[in-house]
mmCIF file of C-alpha atoms in Angstrom:
data_model
loop_
_atom_site.group_PDB
_atom_site.id
_atom_site.type_symbol
_atom_site.label_atom_id
_atom_site.label_comp_id
_atom_site.label_asym_id
_atom_site.label_seq_id
_atom_site.Cartn_x
_atom_site.Cartn_y
_atom_site.Cartn_z
ATOM 1 C CA MET A 1 -146.580 -127.504 1.393
ATOM 2 C CA THR A 2 -146.615 -124.650 -1.139
ATOM 3 C CA LEU A 3 -143.915 -124.061 -3.729
ATOM 4 C CA GLN A 4 -142.928 -120.905 -1.842
ATOM 5 C CA ASN A 5 -142.450 -122.888 1.382
ATOM 6 C CA CYS A 6 -140.289 -125.405 -0.415
ATOM 7 C CA LEU A 7 -138.156 -122.689 -1.978
ATOM 8 C CA ALA A 8 -137.685 -121.012 1.389
ATOM 9 C CA PHE A 9 -136.596 -124.321 2.913
ATOM 10 C CA LEU A 10 -134.050 -125.050 0.172
ATOM 11 C CA HIS A 11 -132.872 -121.458 -0.393
ATOM 12 C CA ILE A 12 -132.980 -121.939 -4.187
ATOM 13 C CA PRO A 13 -134.089 -119.155 -6.613
ATOM 14 C CA SER A 14 -137.548 -119.953 -7.934
ATOM 15 C CA TYR A 15 -136.755 -119.921 -11.676
ATOM 16 C CA ARG A 16 -133.848 -122.313 -11.263
ATOM 17 C CA THR A 17 -135.975 -124.557 -9.057
ATOM 18 C CA VAL A 18 -138.744 -124.779 -11.644
ATOM 19 C CA TRP A 19 -136.144 -125.368 -14.363
ATOM 20 C CA LEU A 20 -134.605 -128.259 -12.409
ATOM 21 C CA LEU A 21 -137.978 -129.715 -11.529
ATOM 22 C CA CYS A 22 -139.260 -129.571 -15.087
ATOM 23 C CA LYS A 23 -136.060 -131.093 -16.392
ATOM 24 C CA LEU A 24 -136.737 -133.968 -14.009
ATOM 25 C CA LEU A 25 -140.283 -134.238 -15.330
ATOM 26 C CA LEU A 26 -138.995 -134.254 -18.906
ATOM 27 C CA HIS A 27 -137.194 -137.456 -18.057
ATOM 28 C CA PHE A 28 -140.641 -139.060 -17.920
ATOM 29 C CA ASN A 29 -141.860 -137.339 -21.096
ATOM 30 C CA GLU A 30 -139.110 -138.012 -23.629
ATOM 31 C CA ASP A 31 -141.356 -137.444 -26.651
ATOM 32 C CA TYR A 32 -141.240 -133.691 -26.024
ATOM 33 C CA THR A 33 -138.261 -131.708 -27.335
ATOM 34 C CA CYS A 34 -137.481 -127.999 -27.185
ATOM 35 C CA THR A 35 -134.609 -125.640 -27.834
ATOM 36 C CA ASN A 36 -132.401 -124.348 -25.014
ATOM 37 C CA GLU A 37 -133.683 -120.819 -25.662
ATOM 38 C CA SER A 38 -137.291 -121.789 -25.068
ATOM 39 C CA PHE A 39 -136.704 -124.259 -22.256
ATOM 40 C CA LEU A 40 -137.281 -121.876 -19.344
ATOM 41 C CA GLN A 41 -140.486 -120.499 -20.833
ATOM 42 C CA PHE A 42 -141.648 -124.021 -21.527
ATOM 43 C CA SER A 43 -140.773 -125.034 -17.967
ATOM 44 C CA LEU A 44 -142.882 -122.313 -16.433
ATOM 45 C CA GLU A 45 -145.864 -123.043 -18.660
ATOM 46 C CA TRP A 46 -145.562 -126.795 -18.303
ATOM 47 C CA TYR A 47 -145.241 -126.563 -14.541
ATOM 48 C CA SER A 48 -148.509 -124.676 -14.260
ATOM 49 C CA GLN A 49 -150.215 -127.144 -16.625
ATOM 50 C CA ARG A 50 -148.845 -130.258 -14.929
ATOM 51 C CA GLN A 51 -149.065 -129.184 -11.290
ATOM 52 C CA GLU A 52 -150.832 -132.388 -10.286
ATOM 53 C CA MET A 53 -147.926 -134.393 -11.701
ATOM 54 C CA ALA A 54 -145.271 -132.034 -10.331
ATOM 55 C CA LEU A 55 -146.488 -131.850 -6.753
ATOM 56 C CA PRO A 56 -145.791 -135.493 -5.770
ATOM 57 C CA LEU A 57 -142.362 -135.316 -7.365
ATOM 58 C CA TRP A 58 -141.673 -132.039 -5.623
ATOM 59 C CA LYS A 59 -142.686 -133.507 -2.255
ATOM 60 C CA ASN A 60 -140.380 -136.460 -2.920
ATOM 61 C CA LEU A 61 -137.512 -134.080 -3.732
ATOM 62 C CA LEU A 62 -138.199 -132.144 -0.537
ATOM 63 C CA GLN A 63 -138.283 -135.337 1.545
ATOM 64 C CA THR A 64 -134.993 -136.526 0.030
ATOM 65 C CA THR A 65 -133.370 -133.189 0.830
ATOM 66 C CA LYS A 66 -134.637 -133.301 4.412
ATOM 67 C CA GLU A 67 -133.296 -136.828 4.809
ATOM 68 C CA ARG A 68 -129.873 -135.781 3.548
ATOM 69 C CA ILE A 69 -129.761 -132.868 5.992
ATOM 70 C CA LEU A 70 -130.797 -135.120 8.885
ATOM 71 C CA GLN A 71 -128.239 -137.719 7.825
ATOM 72 C CA GLN A 72 -125.506 -135.063 7.869
ATOM 73 C CA ARG A 73 -126.603 -133.983 11.340
ATOM 74 C CA ARG A 74 -126.475 -137.589 12.541
ATOM 75 C CA LEU A 75 -122.963 -137.988 11.168
ATOM 76 C CA SER A 76 -121.694 -134.901 12.979
ATOM 77 C CA LEU A 77 -121.493 -134.319 16.717
ATOM 78 C CA TYR A 78 -121.597 -130.536 16.784
ATOM 79 C CA ASN A 79 -123.551 -127.803 15.031
ATOM 80 C CA GLY A 80 -124.493 -124.182 15.559
ATOM 81 C CA ALA A 81 -126.442 -125.036 18.712
ATOM 82 C CA HIS A 82 -123.107 -125.960 20.335
ATOM 83 C CA GLY A 83 -121.426 -122.734 19.259
ATOM 84 C CA TYR A 84 -119.784 -124.614 16.409
ATOM 85 C CA GLU A 85 -119.122 -122.318 13.455
ATOM 86 C CA GLU A 86 -117.461 -124.662 11.004
ATOM 87 C CA GLU A 87 -116.623 -122.197 8.232
ATOM 88 C CA LEU A 88 -114.950 -119.808 10.665
ATOM 89 C CA ILE A 89 -112.981 -122.690 12.195
ATOM 90 C CA LYS A 90 -111.837 -123.876 8.763
ATOM 91 C CA LYS A 91 -110.762 -120.366 7.842
ATOM 92 C CA LYS A 92 -108.629 -120.219 10.986
ATOM 93 C CA LEU A 93 -107.098 -123.659 10.405
ATOM 94 C CA GLN A 94 -106.229 -122.852 6.805
ATOM 95 C CA GLN A 95 -103.808 -120.211 8.037
ATOM 96 C CA PHE A 96 -101.453 -123.053 9.032
ATOM 97 C CA ALA A 97 -100.376 -124.661 5.790
ATOM 98 C CA GLY A 98 -98.263 -127.690 4.982
ATOM 99 C CA GLY A 99 -98.614 -131.326 4.042
ATOM 100 C CA SER A 100 -101.629 -132.952 2.448
ATOM 101 C CA ILE A 101 -104.189 -135.732 2.834
ATOM 102 C CA ASN A 102 -104.355 -137.880 -0.291
ATOM 103 C CA LEU A 103 -107.061 -140.344 -1.275
ATOM 104 C CA SER A 104 -106.977 -143.007 -3.957
ATOM 105 C CA LYS A 105 -109.899 -145.303 -4.766
ATOM 106 C CA GLU A 106 -109.107 -148.719 -6.173
ATOM 107 C CA ASP A 107 -111.328 -150.786 -8.458
ATOM 108 C CA ASN A 108 -111.733 -153.453 -5.784
ATOM 109 C CA GLY A 109 -113.543 -150.979 -3.520
ATOM 110 C CA ILE A 110 -110.553 -150.305 -1.251
ATOM 111 C CA GLY A 111 -109.620 -146.689 -0.545
ATOM 112 C CA ILE A 112 -106.122 -145.611 0.500
ATOM 113 C CA LEU A 113 -106.011 -142.492 2.700
ATOM 114 C CA THR A 114 -102.472 -141.165 3.063
ATOM 115 C CA LEU A 115 -101.207 -138.654 5.646
ATOM 116 C CA ASN A 116 -98.510 -136.836 3.708
ATOM 117 C CA ASN A 117 -96.244 -134.570 5.735
ATOM 118 C CA PRO A 118 -93.143 -136.748 6.220
ATOM 119 C CA LYS A 119 -90.746 -133.953 7.151
ATOM 120 C CA LEU A 120 -92.810 -133.483 10.350
ATOM 121 C CA MET A 121 -93.555 -137.209 10.842
ATOM 122 C CA ASN A 122 -96.951 -136.575 9.221
ATOM 123 C CA ALA A 123 -98.027 -134.163 11.969
ATOM 124 C CA PHE A 124 -101.377 -132.506 11.238
ATOM 125 C CA THR A 125 -101.185 -128.921 10.065
ATOM 126 C CA GLY A 126 -104.350 -126.813 9.899
ATOM 127 C CA THR A 127 -104.775 -127.388 6.168
ATOM 128 C CA MET A 128 -104.373 -131.141 6.672
ATOM 129 C CA MET A 129 -107.220 -131.103 9.193
ATOM 130 C CA VAL A 130 -109.442 -129.376 6.646
ATOM 131 C CA GLU A 131 -108.330 -131.742 3.868
ATOM 132 C CA LEU A 132 -109.061 -134.764 6.049
ATOM 133 C CA GLN A 133 -112.642 -133.572 6.403
ATOM 134 C CA GLU A 134 -112.866 -133.119 2.627
ATOM 135 C CA ARG A 135 -111.547 -136.627 1.984
ATOM 136 C CA ILE A 136 -114.057 -138.068 4.476
ATOM 137 C CA THR A 137 -116.841 -136.310 2.582
ATOM 138 C CA GLU A 138 -115.556 -137.936 -0.623
ATOM 139 C CA LEU A 139 -115.642 -141.323 1.049
ATOM 140 C CA GLU A 140 -119.180 -140.753 2.338
ATOM 141 C CA ASN A 141 -120.242 -140.162 -1.271
ATOM 142 C CA TRP A 142 -118.289 -143.133 -2.693
ATOM 143 C CA LYS A 143 -121.063 -145.642 -3.303
ATOM 144 C CA ASP A 144 -118.731 -148.406 -4.543
ATOM 145 C CA GLY A 145 -116.444 -148.314 -1.501
ATOM 146 C CA LYS A 146 -116.085 -151.296 0.812
ATOM 147 C CA GLY A 147 -112.863 -150.764 2.743
ATOM 148 C CA LEU A 148 -110.321 -148.136 3.736
ATOM 149 C CA ILE A 149 -106.635 -148.212 4.713
ATOM 150 C CA VAL A 150 -105.270 -145.194 6.597
ATOM 151 C CA TYR A 151 -101.499 -144.860 6.674
ATOM 152 C CA GLY A 152 -98.680 -142.320 6.745
ATOM 153 C CA ALA A 153 -96.115 -141.465 4.090
ATOM 154 C CA GLY A 154 -92.416 -141.915 4.749
ATOM 155 C CA ASN A 155 -92.766 -145.103 6.780
ATOM 156 C CA THR A 156 -94.306 -143.467 9.846
ATOM 157 C CA PHE A 157 -97.932 -142.990 10.841
ATOM 158 C CA CYS A 158 -98.538 -139.629 12.519
ATOM 159 C CA SER A 159 -96.959 -137.631 15.352
ATOM 160 C CA GLY A 160 -100.139 -135.709 16.223
ATOM 161 C CA SER A 161 -100.605 -131.971 15.705
ATOM 162 C CA ASP A 162 -98.013 -129.650 14.197
ATOM 163 C CA LEU A 163 -96.665 -127.799 17.255
ATOM 164 C CA ASN A 164 -96.160 -124.617 15.229
ATOM 165 C CA ALA A 165 -99.912 -124.488 14.624
ATOM 166 C CA VAL A 166 -100.698 -125.484 18.206
ATOM 167 C CA LYS A 167 -98.710 -122.532 19.566
ATOM 168 C CA GLU A 168 -100.737 -120.139 17.423
ATOM 169 C CA ILE A 169 -104.110 -121.457 18.602
ATOM 170 C CA SER A 170 -103.213 -121.945 22.249
ATOM 171 C CA ASN A 171 -106.114 -119.876 23.628
ATOM 172 C CA SER A 172 -109.056 -121.802 25.051
ATOM 173 C CA GLN A 173 -111.633 -120.935 22.387
ATOM 174 C CA ASP A 174 -109.397 -121.847 19.455
ATOM 175 C CA GLY A 175 -108.478 -125.087 21.190
ATOM 176 C CA MET A 176 -112.138 -125.969 21.738
ATOM 177 C CA ASN A 177 -112.936 -125.169 18.108
ATOM 178 C CA MET A 178 -110.167 -127.462 16.857
ATOM 179 C CA CYS A 179 -111.360 -130.137 19.284
ATOM 180 C CA MET A 180 -114.933 -129.990 17.947
ATOM 181 C CA PHE A 181 -113.758 -129.910 14.342
ATOM 182 C CA MET A 182 -111.549 -132.990 14.690
ATOM 183 C CA GLN A 183 -114.101 -134.879 16.798
ATOM 184 C CA ASN A 184 -116.673 -134.265 14.076
ATOM 185 C CA THR A 185 -114.288 -135.434 11.363
ATOM 186 C CA LEU A 186 -113.044 -138.558 13.137
ATOM 187 C CA THR A 187 -116.581 -139.518 14.177
ATOM 188 C CA ARG A 188 -117.602 -139.340 10.529
ATOM 189 C CA LEU A 189 -114.573 -141.498 9.672
ATOM 190 C CA MET A 190 -115.632 -144.068 12.265
ATOM 191 C CA ARG A 191 -119.211 -144.104 10.929
ATOM 192 C CA LEU A 192 -118.293 -144.605 7.280
ATOM 193 C CA PRO A 193 -120.004 -147.658 5.750
ATOM 194 C CA LEU A 194 -116.497 -148.920 4.935
ATOM 195 C CA ILE A 195 -114.426 -151.402 6.934
ATOM 196 C CA SER A 196 -111.396 -149.350 7.953
ATOM 197 C CA VAL A 197 -107.928 -150.260 9.172
ATOM 198 C CA ALA A 198 -105.074 -148.075 10.421
ATOM 199 C CA LEU A 199 -101.717 -149.304 9.114
ATOM 200 C CA VAL A 200 -99.321 -148.211 11.865
ATOM 201 C CA GLN A 201 -95.708 -147.889 10.772
ATOM 202 C CA GLY A 202 -93.116 -146.035 12.805
ATOM 203 C CA LYS A 203 -94.770 -143.827 15.400
ATOM 204 C CA ALA A 204 -98.393 -142.963 16.135
ATOM 205 C CA PHE A 205 -98.183 -140.343 18.885
ATOM 206 C CA GLY A 206 -100.773 -138.040 20.442
ATOM 207 C CA GLY A 207 -103.375 -137.154 17.832
ATOM 208 C CA GLY A 208 -101.917 -139.885 15.628
ATOM 209 C CA ALA A 209 -102.731 -142.440 18.329
ATOM 210 C CA GLU A 210 -106.238 -140.985 18.537
ATOM 211 C CA LEU A 211 -106.651 -141.347 14.776
ATOM 212 C CA THR A 212 -105.950 -145.087 14.999
ATOM 213 C CA THR A 213 -108.916 -145.474 17.359
ATOM 214 C CA ALA A 214 -111.283 -144.027 14.750
ATOM 215 C CA CYS A 215 -110.611 -147.039 12.502
ATOM 216 C CA ASP A 216 -112.302 -150.403 12.923
ATOM 217 C CA PHE A 217 -108.985 -152.263 13.077
ATOM 218 C CA ARG A 218 -105.271 -151.622 13.551
ATOM 219 C CA LEU A 219 -102.327 -153.423 11.941
ATOM 220 C CA MET A 220 -98.770 -152.734 13.125
ATOM 221 C CA THR A 221 -95.399 -153.290 11.505
ATOM 222 C CA PRO A 222 -92.288 -154.539 13.376
ATOM 223 C CA GLY A 223 -90.723 -151.741 15.421
ATOM 224 C CA SER A 224 -93.789 -149.505 15.326
ATOM 225 C CA GLU A 225 -95.419 -148.004 18.405
ATOM 226 C CA ILE A 226 -98.579 -146.237 19.513
ATOM 227 C CA ARG A 227 -98.354 -143.807 22.386
ATOM 228 C CA PHE A 228 -100.830 -141.423 23.980
ATOM 229 C CA VAL A 229 -98.395 -138.677 25.033
ATOM 230 C CA HIS A 230 -101.019 -136.078 25.944
ATOM 231 C CA LYS A 231 -100.041 -135.990 29.626
ATOM 232 C CA HIS A 232 -96.567 -134.762 28.690
ATOM 233 C CA MET A 233 -98.236 -131.825 26.937
ATOM 234 C CA GLY A 234 -100.436 -131.027 29.939
ATOM 235 C CA LEU A 235 -103.511 -132.253 28.083
ATOM 236 C CA VAL A 236 -106.004 -135.063 27.710
ATOM 237 C CA PRO A 237 -107.056 -136.450 24.319
ATOM 238 C CA GLY A 238 -109.310 -133.974 22.522
ATOM 239 C CA TRP A 239 -110.084 -135.695 19.235
ATOM 240 C CA GLY A 240 -112.274 -138.396 20.793
ATOM 241 C CA GLY A 241 -109.405 -140.811 21.365
ATOM 242 C CA ALA A 242 -110.064 -141.455 25.062
ATOM 243 C CA ALA A 243 -113.742 -142.342 24.599
ATOM 244 C CA ARG A 244 -112.956 -144.650 21.683
ATOM 245 C CA LEU A 245 -109.961 -146.230 23.463
ATOM 246 C CA VAL A 246 -112.154 -147.223 26.418
ATOM 247 C CA ARG A 247 -114.493 -149.046 24.033
ATOM 248 C CA ILE A 248 -111.579 -150.870 22.399
ATOM 249 C CA VAL A 249 -109.461 -152.010 25.355
ATOM 250 C CA GLY A 250 -111.658 -151.331 28.404
ATOM 251 C CA SER A 251 -111.525 -148.565 30.990
ATOM 252 C CA GLY A 252 -108.710 -150.030 33.093
ATOM 253 C CA ALA A 253 -106.279 -150.552 30.232
ATOM 254 C CA ALA A 254 -107.252 -147.193 28.726
ATOM 255 C CA LEU A 255 -106.491 -145.407 31.986
ATOM 256 C CA GLN A 256 -103.100 -147.095 32.166
ATOM 257 C CA LEU A 257 -102.215 -146.148 28.596
ATOM 258 C CA LEU A 258 -103.339 -142.538 29.056
ATOM 259 C CA SER A 259 -102.052 -141.790 32.537
ATOM 260 C CA GLY A 260 -98.850 -143.786 32.117
ATOM 261 C CA THR A 261 -98.147 -142.542 28.566
ATOM 262 C CA ALA A 262 -97.160 -146.161 27.994
ATOM 263 C CA ARG A 263 -95.401 -147.238 24.828
ATOM 264 C CA VAL A 264 -97.580 -149.758 22.994
ATOM 265 C CA ASP A 265 -95.430 -151.935 20.766
ATOM 266 C CA PRO A 266 -96.920 -154.590 18.441
ATOM 267 C CA GLU A 267 -96.686 -157.336 21.056
ATOM 268 C CA LYS A 268 -98.438 -155.288 23.728
ATOM 269 C CA ALA A 269 -101.073 -154.109 21.262
ATOM 270 C CA LEU A 270 -101.917 -157.720 20.415
ATOM 271 C CA ARG A 271 -102.103 -158.617 24.099
ATOM 272 C CA LEU A 272 -104.493 -155.731 24.802
ATOM 273 C CA GLY A 273 -106.661 -156.485 21.796
ATOM 274 C CA PHE A 274 -105.706 -153.086 20.410
ATOM 275 C CA SER A 275 -104.147 -154.517 17.242
ATOM 276 C CA GLU A 276 -105.289 -157.393 15.045
ATOM 277 C CA ARG A 277 -101.940 -158.448 13.620
ATOM 278 C CA THR A 278 -98.249 -157.646 13.401
ATOM 279 C CA LEU A 279 -97.268 -157.602 9.744
ATOM 280 C CA SER A 280 -94.097 -159.280 8.565
ATOM 281 C CA SER A 281 -92.478 -156.283 6.873
ATOM 282 C CA SER A 282 -91.667 -152.702 7.843
ATOM 283 C CA ASP A 283 -91.109 -151.735 4.219
ATOM 284 C CA GLU A 284 -93.808 -149.254 3.212
ATOM 285 C CA THR A 285 -94.732 -150.888 -0.094
ATOM 286 C CA ARG A 286 -94.753 -154.444 1.230
ATOM 287 C CA ALA A 287 -96.645 -153.442 4.400
ATOM 288 C CA LEU A 288 -99.332 -151.762 2.312
ATOM 289 C CA GLU A 289 -99.699 -154.896 0.204
ATOM 290 C CA GLU A 290 -100.022 -157.005 3.346
ATOM 291 C CA ALA A 291 -102.661 -154.625 4.685
ATOM 292 C CA ARG A 292 -104.618 -154.884 1.421
ATOM 293 C CA ALA A 293 -104.511 -158.676 1.583
ATOM 294 C CA TRP A 294 -105.608 -158.695 5.225
ATOM 295 C CA LEU A 295 -108.496 -156.307 4.611
ATOM 296 C CA SER A 296 -109.683 -158.135 1.494
ATOM 297 C CA GLN A 297 -110.834 -161.126 3.561
ATOM 298 C CA TYR A 298 -113.504 -158.837 5.047
ATOM 299 C CA THR A 299 -114.365 -156.793 1.950
ATOM 300 C CA GLU A 300 -114.752 -159.691 -0.470
ATOM 301 C CA GLY A 301 -118.367 -159.848 -1.601
ATOM 302 C CA PRO A 302 -121.140 -157.566 -2.894
ATOM 303 C CA VAL A 303 -120.791 -153.870 -2.066
ATOM 304 C CA SER A 304 -124.335 -153.629 -0.688
ATOM 305 C CA VAL A 305 -123.780 -156.488 1.755
ATOM 306 C CA ILE A 306 -120.376 -155.320 3.040
ATOM 307 C CA ARG A 307 -121.676 -151.791 3.611
ATOM 308 C CA ALA A 308 -124.803 -153.144 5.316
ATOM 309 C CA MET A 309 -122.638 -155.248 7.649
ATOM 310 C CA LYS A 310 -120.676 -152.185 8.720
ATOM 311 C CA LYS A 311 -123.877 -150.203 9.265
ATOM 312 C CA VAL A 312 -125.469 -152.787 11.567
ATOM 313 C CA VAL A 313 -122.278 -153.027 13.626
ATOM 314 C CA THR A 314 -122.101 -149.232 13.905
ATOM 315 C CA ALA A 315 -125.725 -149.157 15.059
ATOM 316 C CA GLY A 316 -125.083 -151.888 17.610
ATOM 317 C CA ARG A 317 -122.092 -150.015 18.984
ATOM 318 C CA GLU A 318 -123.634 -146.569 19.200
ATOM 319 C CA LEU A 319 -127.385 -146.954 19.730
ATOM 320 C CA PRO A 320 -129.502 -148.201 22.633
ATOM 321 C CA LEU A 321 -130.509 -151.817 22.088
ATOM 322 C CA GLU A 322 -134.080 -151.167 20.919
ATOM 323 C CA ASP A 323 -132.963 -148.491 18.448
ATOM 324 C CA ALA A 324 -130.139 -150.727 17.229
ATOM 325 C CA LEU A 325 -132.595 -153.582 16.642
ATOM 326 C CA ARG A 326 -134.926 -151.329 14.639
ATOM 327 C CA THR A 327 -132.005 -150.059 12.604
ATOM 328 C CA GLU A 328 -130.860 -153.617 11.968
ATOM 329 C CA LYS A 329 -134.372 -154.454 10.780
ATOM 330 C CA ASP A 330 -134.371 -151.519 8.355
ATOM 331 C CA ILE A 331 -130.947 -152.411 6.964
ATOM 332 C CA PHE A 332 -131.967 -156.067 6.685
ATOM 333 C CA GLY A 333 -134.857 -154.905 4.515
ATOM 334 C CA THR A 334 -132.457 -153.276 2.046
ATOM 335 C CA VAL A 335 -130.661 -156.555 1.273
ATOM 336 C CA TRP A 336 -133.429 -159.156 1.713
ATOM 337 C CA GLY A 337 -134.578 -160.141 -1.772
ATOM 338 C CA GLY A 338 -131.759 -158.128 -3.299
ATOM 339 C CA PRO A 339 -129.513 -159.401 -6.108
ATOM 340 C CA ALA A 340 -126.879 -160.857 -3.757
ATOM 341 C CA ASN A 341 -129.527 -162.603 -1.666
ATOM 342 C CA LEU A 342 -131.319 -164.086 -4.685
ATOM 343 C CA GLN A 343 -128.071 -165.296 -6.247
ATOM 344 C CA ALA A 344 -127.085 -166.916 -2.965
ATOM 345 C CA LEU A 345 -130.410 -168.740 -2.804
ATOM 346 C CA VAL A 346 -129.691 -170.228 -6.215
ATOM 347 C CA ARG A 347 -126.174 -171.291 -5.232
ATOM 348 C CA ARG A 348 -127.291 -172.507 -1.768
ATOM 349 C CA PRO A 349 -123.825 -171.903 -0.265
ATOM 350 C CA LYS A 350 -125.143 -172.443 3.271
ATOM 351 C CA HIS A 351 -125.576 -176.143 2.508
ATOM 352 C CA LYS A 352 -122.212 -176.783 0.847
#
């Protein structure tokens, strides 16, 4: 592939590309120094002189870029081929302001994602939908992350969409755009290489109930409830909640919860296998501490191993068996002979 082809693929001005490439090459040639003023001229000359050295590195850079683009496509459900114009959708959603989505990353590899719009029971405004996508992107790029807790401020989880925004985008096309946007975002949340848990306090209604299904696990506090109220709004779930609910509780139970708009309290959630545990406290601070302690039993250990575990489970859930097995083989290859594996062989924990 020629340099011109590569530039066309990446849409990067040629001078800046050569500058970046030569700066990369300088990393392997530290005995050479030059002033900032002469660096570009040097880059152009050196590139032409060292083309044999540059070409393999350039091909590697191109391959890495292609892989990142393909990875992004795999993470998302919709693209331009589906009539999905993300930037236009985000511009529309940003007209409906209010609330925020906050993310904190702790040293132990646990992230805390907070829905923060308590005056509306943490209902999603348009800007919150956009911010959720931005926080998910941050989490995708967080290489030290192992786990994630999703919860709502003000001792309640989420009441779904802000009805003021819903009224303004009530035409079919706007509704479909929001549907695709949120399905993309929640699918990316579900596919994060982090073990995630929804901490349900107070009410998780409508879209809030759908959000809980995008997490690997659910913990509930006393007096909390999850309820799919879409039928009362003349709707079905549109953020992927129905498809995920079927995989969690089975088609029969899912149909009952959706068509009956049944109230799912902690006891019922445990019975259905929808929740893992009912926490002892409804106090926000104490419940969050309990959730951290519960999650830590699954995130304790090397980052590479915890993330690999989540990836093989995601592959097993979403891929045909043969593809899942090949993916498992590839992921196995990333940890076999790695630091955690070699240390374990020395300790021989399997035999203790």
